[in-house]
Amino acid sequence: MDHKSFETGSHRSKFFQSVVEGAETLHSLEHKETMRRVLSALDSLTGKLDQLQSSNDSKDVPTLFLSFDECHSLLEPLDNSRGTSLYVELRRVLADLKQSSVFAFFLSTTGRISEYTPSHAVDTNDRIMEGINTVIPPFSDLGFDQLMVSRKVTKRHTLNEVTNLAFMANYGRPMFGLRLQHTNDVGEVIAFAAHKLLGPGENRVFGSEQQLACLSRRVPIDFYSTVAARKQEELQVEGHLRVCLHVHPGFEAMVTVAPSEPLLSEAAARLM
């Protein structure tokens, strides 16, 4: 495929450049003037968005949603005297926007939840430590089997039909079923599932993490609350499709599982 098909369009490049230039201008100002300009721009944007809303739309729903995907990249320390990160600085700015009709999502596949939402005892924000402000618990229950809503199994289905790999691809997370709809190639989807299960990298000499990921799809495996086990559990969530079901109060531990997903079980069996 011609690499030029992946080049950014001129309009998008121009927009990105204008954002960078605007950010550099704000960075050169005092914090108070920076926030004045940010709030002015935000009020202008939300005002225009409000004009597009229907009269039936709920007023309790924020007008503007911000989404930061793979936000663990924001955790790298900044080279400044405070030793903070982009995430900490961004959270400080968003706190100043709490009276505005805006809500921010931070999305990440990492299992290190304490880096985003530390317990009150170790949070660097004084207001959170003192209980004046609170942190919203992480959203982890994102649902499964969405594609099976329109494919309910009935008495009319035969055993051969429900155990067909093309049918089973619709169970679990939707990315496998949607990929099958696009490619119509079951073998390619199983290879894709195997690649996602093993995690990043081209080395196919399986390490302990890859072995555990495959074994978890064949037999149920739980983790005990030890430092070593928790580290491995986080790595399984981060890179091997293990799912976080629940985060304990205080954000110091989580409950995870390798859920029943027939296509991943098939991929694990072929890998083993």
CSV table of C-alpha atoms in Angstrom, one decimal:
chain,number,residue,atom,x,y,z
A,1,MET,CA,0.0,0.0,0.0
A,2,ASP,CA,1.2,3.5,-0.9
A,3,HIS,CA,2.4,5.2,2.3
A,4,LYS,CA,1.1,8.5,1.0
A,5,SER,CA,-2.4,7.2,1.8
A,6,PHE,CA,-1.6,7.7,5.4
A,7,GLU,CA,-0.3,11.2,5.2
A,8,THR,CA,-2.2,13.9,7.1
A,9,GLY,CA,-4.4,16.2,5.1
A,10,SER,CA,-3.5,19.8,4.6
A,11,HIS,CA,-6.5,21.1,6.5
A,12,ARG,CA,-5.8,18.8,9.5
A,13,SER,CA,-2.1,19.8,9.5
A,14,LYS,CA,-3.0,23.4,9.5
A,15,PHE,CA,-5.4,22.9,12.4
A,16,PHE,CA,-2.8,21.0,14.4
A,17,GLN,CA,-0.3,23.8,13.7
A,18,SER,CA,-2.7,26.5,14.9
A,19,VAL,CA,-3.3,24.5,18.1
A,20,VAL,CA,0.5,24.2,18.8
A,21,GLU,CA,1.0,27.9,18.1
A,22,GLY,CA,-1.9,28.8,20.4
A,23,ALA,CA,-0.6,26.6,23.2
A,24,GLU,CA,2.9,28.1,22.9
A,25,THR,CA,1.3,31.6,23.2
A,26,LEU,CA,-0.6,30.5,26.3
A,27,HIS,CA,2.5,28.9,27.8
A,28,SER,CA,4.3,32.2,27.7
A,29,LEU,CA,1.6,34.0,29.8
A,30,GLU,CA,1.0,34.2,33.5
A,31,HIS,CA,-1.3,31.4,34.8
A,32,LYS,CA,-4.2,33.9,35.5
A,33,GLU,CA,-4.1,35.3,32.0
A,34,THR,CA,-3.8,31.9,30.5
A,35,MET,CA,-7.0,30.7,32.3
A,36,ARG,CA,-8.8,33.8,31.4
A,37,ARG,CA,-8.2,33.1,27.7
A,38,VAL,CA,-9.0,29.4,28.1
A,39,LEU,CA,-12.3,30.1,29.8
A,40,SER,CA,-13.2,32.7,27.2
A,41,ALA,CA,-12.6,30.3,24.4
A,42,LEU,CA,-14.4,27.5,26.2
A,43,ASP,CA,-17.5,29.7,26.9
A,44,SER,CA,-17.5,30.6,23.2
A,45,LEU,CA,-17.3,27.0,22.1
A,46,THR,CA,-20.0,25.7,24.5
A,47,GLY,CA,-22.2,28.6,23.6
A,48,LYS,CA,-22.1,27.5,19.9
A,49,LEU,CA,-22.7,23.9,20.9
A,50,ASP,CA,-25.7,24.8,23.0
A,51,GLN,CA,-27.3,26.4,20.0
A,52,LEU,CA,-27.1,23.0,18.2
A,53,GLN,CA,-28.8,21.1,21.1
A,54,SER,CA,-32.4,20.1,20.9
A,55,SER,CA,-34.8,21.5,23.5
A,56,ASN,CA,-35.4,17.9,24.6
A,57,ASP,CA,-31.7,17.3,25.5
A,58,SER,CA,-31.1,17.0,29.2
A,59,LYS,CA,-29.5,20.0,30.8
A,60,ASP,CA,-27.7,17.7,33.2
A,61,VAL,CA,-25.5,16.3,30.5
A,62,PRO,CA,-22.2,18.2,29.9
A,63,THR,CA,-22.1,20.2,26.6
A,64,LEU,CA,-18.5,19.3,25.8
A,65,PHE,CA,-16.7,15.9,26.3
A,66,LEU,CA,-12.9,15.7,26.1
A,67,SER,CA,-11.2,12.3,25.5
A,68,PHE,CA,-7.5,11.6,26.1
A,69,ASP,CA,-6.7,8.2,24.6
A,70,GLU,CA,-3.7,6.1,25.8
A,71,CYS,CA,-3.2,8.8,28.5
A,72,HIS,CA,-0.4,6.9,30.2
A,73,SER,CA,1.9,8.8,27.8
A,74,LEU,CA,1.0,11.9,29.8
A,75,LEU,CA,2.7,10.5,32.9
A,76,GLU,CA,6.3,11.1,31.9
A,77,PRO,CA,7.9,13.6,34.3
A,78,LEU,CA,8.3,17.1,33.0
A,79,ASP,CA,11.7,18.8,33.1
A,80,ASN,CA,10.6,21.5,35.6
A,81,SER,CA,11.3,22.5,39.2
A,82,ARG,CA,8.1,20.9,40.5
A,83,GLY,CA,8.8,17.5,39.0
A,84,THR,CA,5.3,17.2,37.7
A,85,SER,CA,3.9,15.5,34.6
A,86,LEU,CA,1.6,16.6,31.8
A,87,TYR,CA,-1.1,14.6,33.5
A,88,VAL,CA,-0.8,16.5,36.7
A,89,GLU,CA,-0.7,19.9,35.0
A,90,LEU,CA,-3.7,19.0,32.8
A,91,ARG,CA,-5.7,17.8,35.9
A,92,ARG,CA,-4.9,21.2,37.5
A,93,VAL,CA,-6.3,23.1,34.6
A,94,LEU,CA,-9.4,20.9,34.4
A,95,ALA,CA,-10.0,21.6,38.0
A,96,ASP,CA,-10.2,25.3,37.2
A,97,LEU,CA,-12.9,24.4,34.6
A,98,LYS,CA,-15.2,22.7,37.1
A,99,GLN,CA,-17.9,25.3,36.8
A,100,SER,CA,-18.0,24.9,33.0
A,101,SER,CA,-20.1,22.4,31.1
A,102,VAL,CA,-17.2,20.1,30.3
A,103,PHE,CA,-16.3,16.5,31.2
A,104,ALA,CA,-13.0,14.7,30.5
A,105,PHE,CA,-12.3,11.1,30.0
A,106,PHE,CA,-8.8,9.6,30.4
A,107,LEU,CA,-8.5,6.3,28.6
A,108,SER,CA,-5.7,3.7,29.0
A,109,THR,CA,-5.1,0.0,28.7
A,110,THR,CA,-2.4,0.1,31.5
A,111,GLY,CA,-3.1,-1.8,34.7
A,112,ARG,CA,-1.3,0.7,36.9
A,113,ILE,CA,-4.4,2.5,38.2
A,114,SER,CA,-2.6,4.1,41.2
A,115,GLU,CA,-0.7,6.4,38.8
A,116,TYR,CA,-3.9,8.0,37.7
A,117,THR,CA,-6.0,7.9,40.8
A,118,PRO,CA,-3.7,7.4,43.8
A,119,SER,CA,-5.3,6.8,47.2
A,120,HIS,CA,-6.2,9.9,49.3
A,121,ALA,CA,-3.3,9.3,51.6
A,122,VAL,CA,-0.6,9.7,48.9
A,123,ASP,CA,-2.3,12.1,46.5
A,124,THR,CA,-0.3,15.2,45.8
A,125,ASN,CA,-3.4,17.4,45.8
A,126,ASP,CA,-4.0,18.9,49.2
A,127,ARG,CA,-7.7,19.3,48.7
A,128,ILE,CA,-8.1,15.6,47.9
A,129,MET,CA,-6.0,14.6,50.9
A,130,GLU,CA,-8.2,16.7,53.1
A,131,GLY,CA,-11.4,15.4,51.6
A,132,ILE,CA,-12.5,18.7,50.2
A,133,ASN,CA,-12.4,17.3,46.7
A,134,THR,CA,-13.0,13.8,45.6
A,135,VAL,CA,-11.8,11.7,42.6
A,136,ILE,CA,-14.3,9.9,40.4
A,137,PRO,CA,-13.7,6.2,40.5
A,138,PRO,CA,-12.3,4.6,37.3
A,139,PHE,CA,-14.9,3.2,34.8
A,140,SER,CA,-13.9,-0.4,34.3
A,141,ASP,CA,-17.2,-2.2,33.6
A,142,LEU,CA,-17.5,-1.5,29.8
A,143,GLY,CA,-19.8,-4.4,29.0
A,144,PHE,CA,-19.4,-7.5,26.8
A,145,ASP,CA,-21.3,-9.4,24.1
A,146,GLN,CA,-22.6,-6.2,22.5
A,147,LEU,CA,-22.7,-7.9,19.1
A,148,MET,CA,-24.8,-10.7,20.4
A,149,VAL,CA,-27.8,-8.5,21.2
A,150,SER,CA,-29.1,-9.0,17.6
A,151,ARG,CA,-27.8,-12.6,17.4
A,152,LYS,CA,-29.6,-14.3,20.3
A,153,VAL,CA,-29.3,-18.0,20.5
A,154,THR,CA,-32.7,-19.8,20.2
A,155,LYS,CA,-33.9,-23.3,20.0
A,156,ARG,CA,-33.7,-23.1,16.2
A,157,HIS,CA,-29.9,-22.9,16.3
A,158,THR,CA,-28.0,-26.2,16.0
A,159,LEU,CA,-24.8,-27.1,17.9
A,160,ASN,CA,-22.8,-26.7,14.7
A,161,GLU,CA,-24.1,-23.2,14.2
A,162,VAL,CA,-23.4,-21.9,17.7
A,163,THR,CA,-19.9,-23.5,17.8
A,164,ASN,CA,-18.9,-22.1,14.4
A,165,LEU,CA,-15.9,-19.7,14.7
A,166,ALA,CA,-17.6,-17.0,12.7
A,167,PHE,CA,-20.6,-17.1,15.1
A,168,MET,CA,-18.4,-17.2,18.2
A,169,ALA,CA,-16.4,-14.2,17.1
A,170,ASN,CA,-19.4,-12.0,18.1
A,171,TYR,CA,-19.0,-13.0,21.8
A,172,GLY,CA,-16.9,-10.9,24.2
A,173,ARG,CA,-15.4,-7.6,23.2
A,174,PRO,CA,-16.8,-6.3,19.8
A,175,MET,CA,-13.4,-5.7,18.1
A,176,PHE,CA,-13.2,-9.3,16.8
A,177,GLY,CA,-16.7,-9.5,15.4
A,178,LEU,CA,-16.4,-6.1,13.8
A,179,ARG,CA,-13.1,-7.1,12.2
A,180,LEU,CA,-14.7,-10.3,10.8
A,181,GLN,CA,-17.5,-8.2,9.3
A,182,HIS,CA,-14.9,-6.1,7.5
A,183,THR,CA,-12.5,-8.9,6.4
A,184,ASN,CA,-14.9,-11.9,6.2
A,185,ASP,CA,-11.8,-14.0,6.9
A,186,VAL,CA,-12.0,-16.1,10.1
A,187,GLY,CA,-8.4,-17.2,9.9
A,188,GLU,CA,-7.2,-13.6,9.7
A,189,VAL,CA,-9.3,-12.7,12.7
A,190,ILE,CA,-7.9,-15.6,14.8
A,191,ALA,CA,-4.4,-14.6,13.9
A,192,PHE,CA,-5.3,-11.0,14.9
A,193,ALA,CA,-6.7,-12.3,18.2
A,194,ALA,CA,-3.5,-14.4,18.8
A,195,HIS,CA,-1.4,-11.3,18.2
A,196,LYS,CA,-3.4,-9.2,20.7
A,197,LEU,CA,-3.3,-12.0,23.2
A,198,LEU,CA,0.5,-12.3,23.0
A,199,GLY,CA,1.0,-8.5,23.3
A,200,PRO,CA,3.4,-6.2,21.5
A,201,GLY,CA,6.7,-7.5,19.9
A,202,GLU,CA,7.7,-9.8,17.1
A,203,ASN,CA,9.5,-12.3,19.2
A,204,ARG,CA,7.5,-15.5,19.2
A,205,VAL,CA,9.6,-17.3,21.8
A,206,PHE,CA,7.0,-17.1,24.5
A,207,GLY,CA,8.0,-15.6,27.8
A,208,SER,CA,6.2,-16.1,31.1
A,209,GLU,CA,3.8,-13.3,30.4
A,210,GLN,CA,2.7,-14.8,27.0
A,211,GLN,CA,2.5,-18.3,28.5
A,212,LEU,CA,0.3,-17.1,31.4
A,213,ALA,CA,-1.9,-15.1,28.9
A,214,CYS,CA,-2.5,-18.3,26.8
A,215,LEU,CA,-3.0,-20.5,29.9
A,216,SER,CA,-5.5,-18.1,31.4
A,217,ARG,CA,-7.7,-18.6,28.3
A,218,ARG,CA,-7.8,-22.3,28.9
A,219,VAL,CA,-8.2,-22.6,32.7
A,220,PRO,CA,-9.3,-20.0,35.3
A,221,ILE,CA,-6.4,-18.3,37.0
A,222,ASP,CA,-6.7,-15.9,39.9
A,223,PHE,CA,-4.0,-13.7,41.5
A,224,TYR,CA,-3.1,-13.5,45.2
A,225,SER,CA,-2.4,-10.1,46.8
A,226,THR,CA,1.3,-10.2,46.7
A,227,VAL,CA,3.6,-7.6,45.2
A,228,ALA,CA,4.9,-10.0,42.5
A,229,ALA,CA,1.4,-11.2,41.7
A,230,ARG,CA,0.0,-7.7,41.4
A,231,LYS,CA,2.7,-6.7,39.1
A,232,GLN,CA,2.0,-9.6,36.8
A,233,GLU,CA,-1.7,-8.9,37.0
A,234,GLU,CA,-1.2,-5.3,35.9
A,235,LEU,CA,1.0,-6.6,33.0
A,236,GLN,CA,-1.8,-9.0,31.9
A,237,VAL,CA,-4.4,-6.2,31.9
A,238,GLU,CA,-2.0,-3.8,30.1
A,239,GLY,CA,-0.8,-6.1,27.3
A,240,HIS,CA,-2.6,-9.4,27.2
A,241,LEU,CA,-6.4,-8.7,27.2
A,242,ARG,CA,-7.1,-9.5,30.8
A,243,VAL,CA,-10.0,-7.4,32.0
A,244,CYS,CA,-10.4,-5.2,35.1
A,245,LEU,CA,-13.8,-5.9,36.7
A,246,HIS,CA,-13.5,-3.7,39.7
A,247,VAL,CA,-11.2,-1.2,41.4
A,248,HIS,CA,-11.2,-1.3,45.2
A,249,PRO,CA,-11.9,1.9,47.2
A,250,GLY,CA,-8.7,3.8,47.6
A,251,PHE,CA,-7.5,2.7,44.2
A,252,GLU,CA,-4.9,0.4,45.7
A,253,ALA,CA,-6.0,-2.9,44.2
A,254,MET,CA,-8.3,-4.3,41.5
A,255,VAL,CA,-10.2,-7.4,40.6
A,256,THR,CA,-9.4,-8.8,37.2
A,257,VAL,CA,-10.4,-11.8,35.1
A,258,ALA,CA,-9.7,-13.5,31.7
A,259,PRO,CA,-13.3,-13.6,30.6
A,260,SER,CA,-15.0,-16.2,28.5
A,261,GLU,CA,-14.3,-15.2,24.9
A,262,PRO,CA,-14.5,-18.3,22.6
A,263,LEU,CA,-12.4,-16.8,19.8
A,264,LEU,CA,-9.5,-16.0,22.2
A,265,SER,CA,-9.7,-19.5,23.6
A,266,GLU,CA,-9.4,-20.8,20.1
A,267,ALA,CA,-6.4,-18.6,19.4
A,268,ALA,CA,-4.8,-19.6,22.7
A,269,ALA,CA,-5.3,-23.3,21.8
A,270,ARG,CA,-3.6,-22.9,18.5
A,271,LEU,CA,-0.7,-21.0,20.0
A,272,MET,CA,-0.2,-23.7,22.6
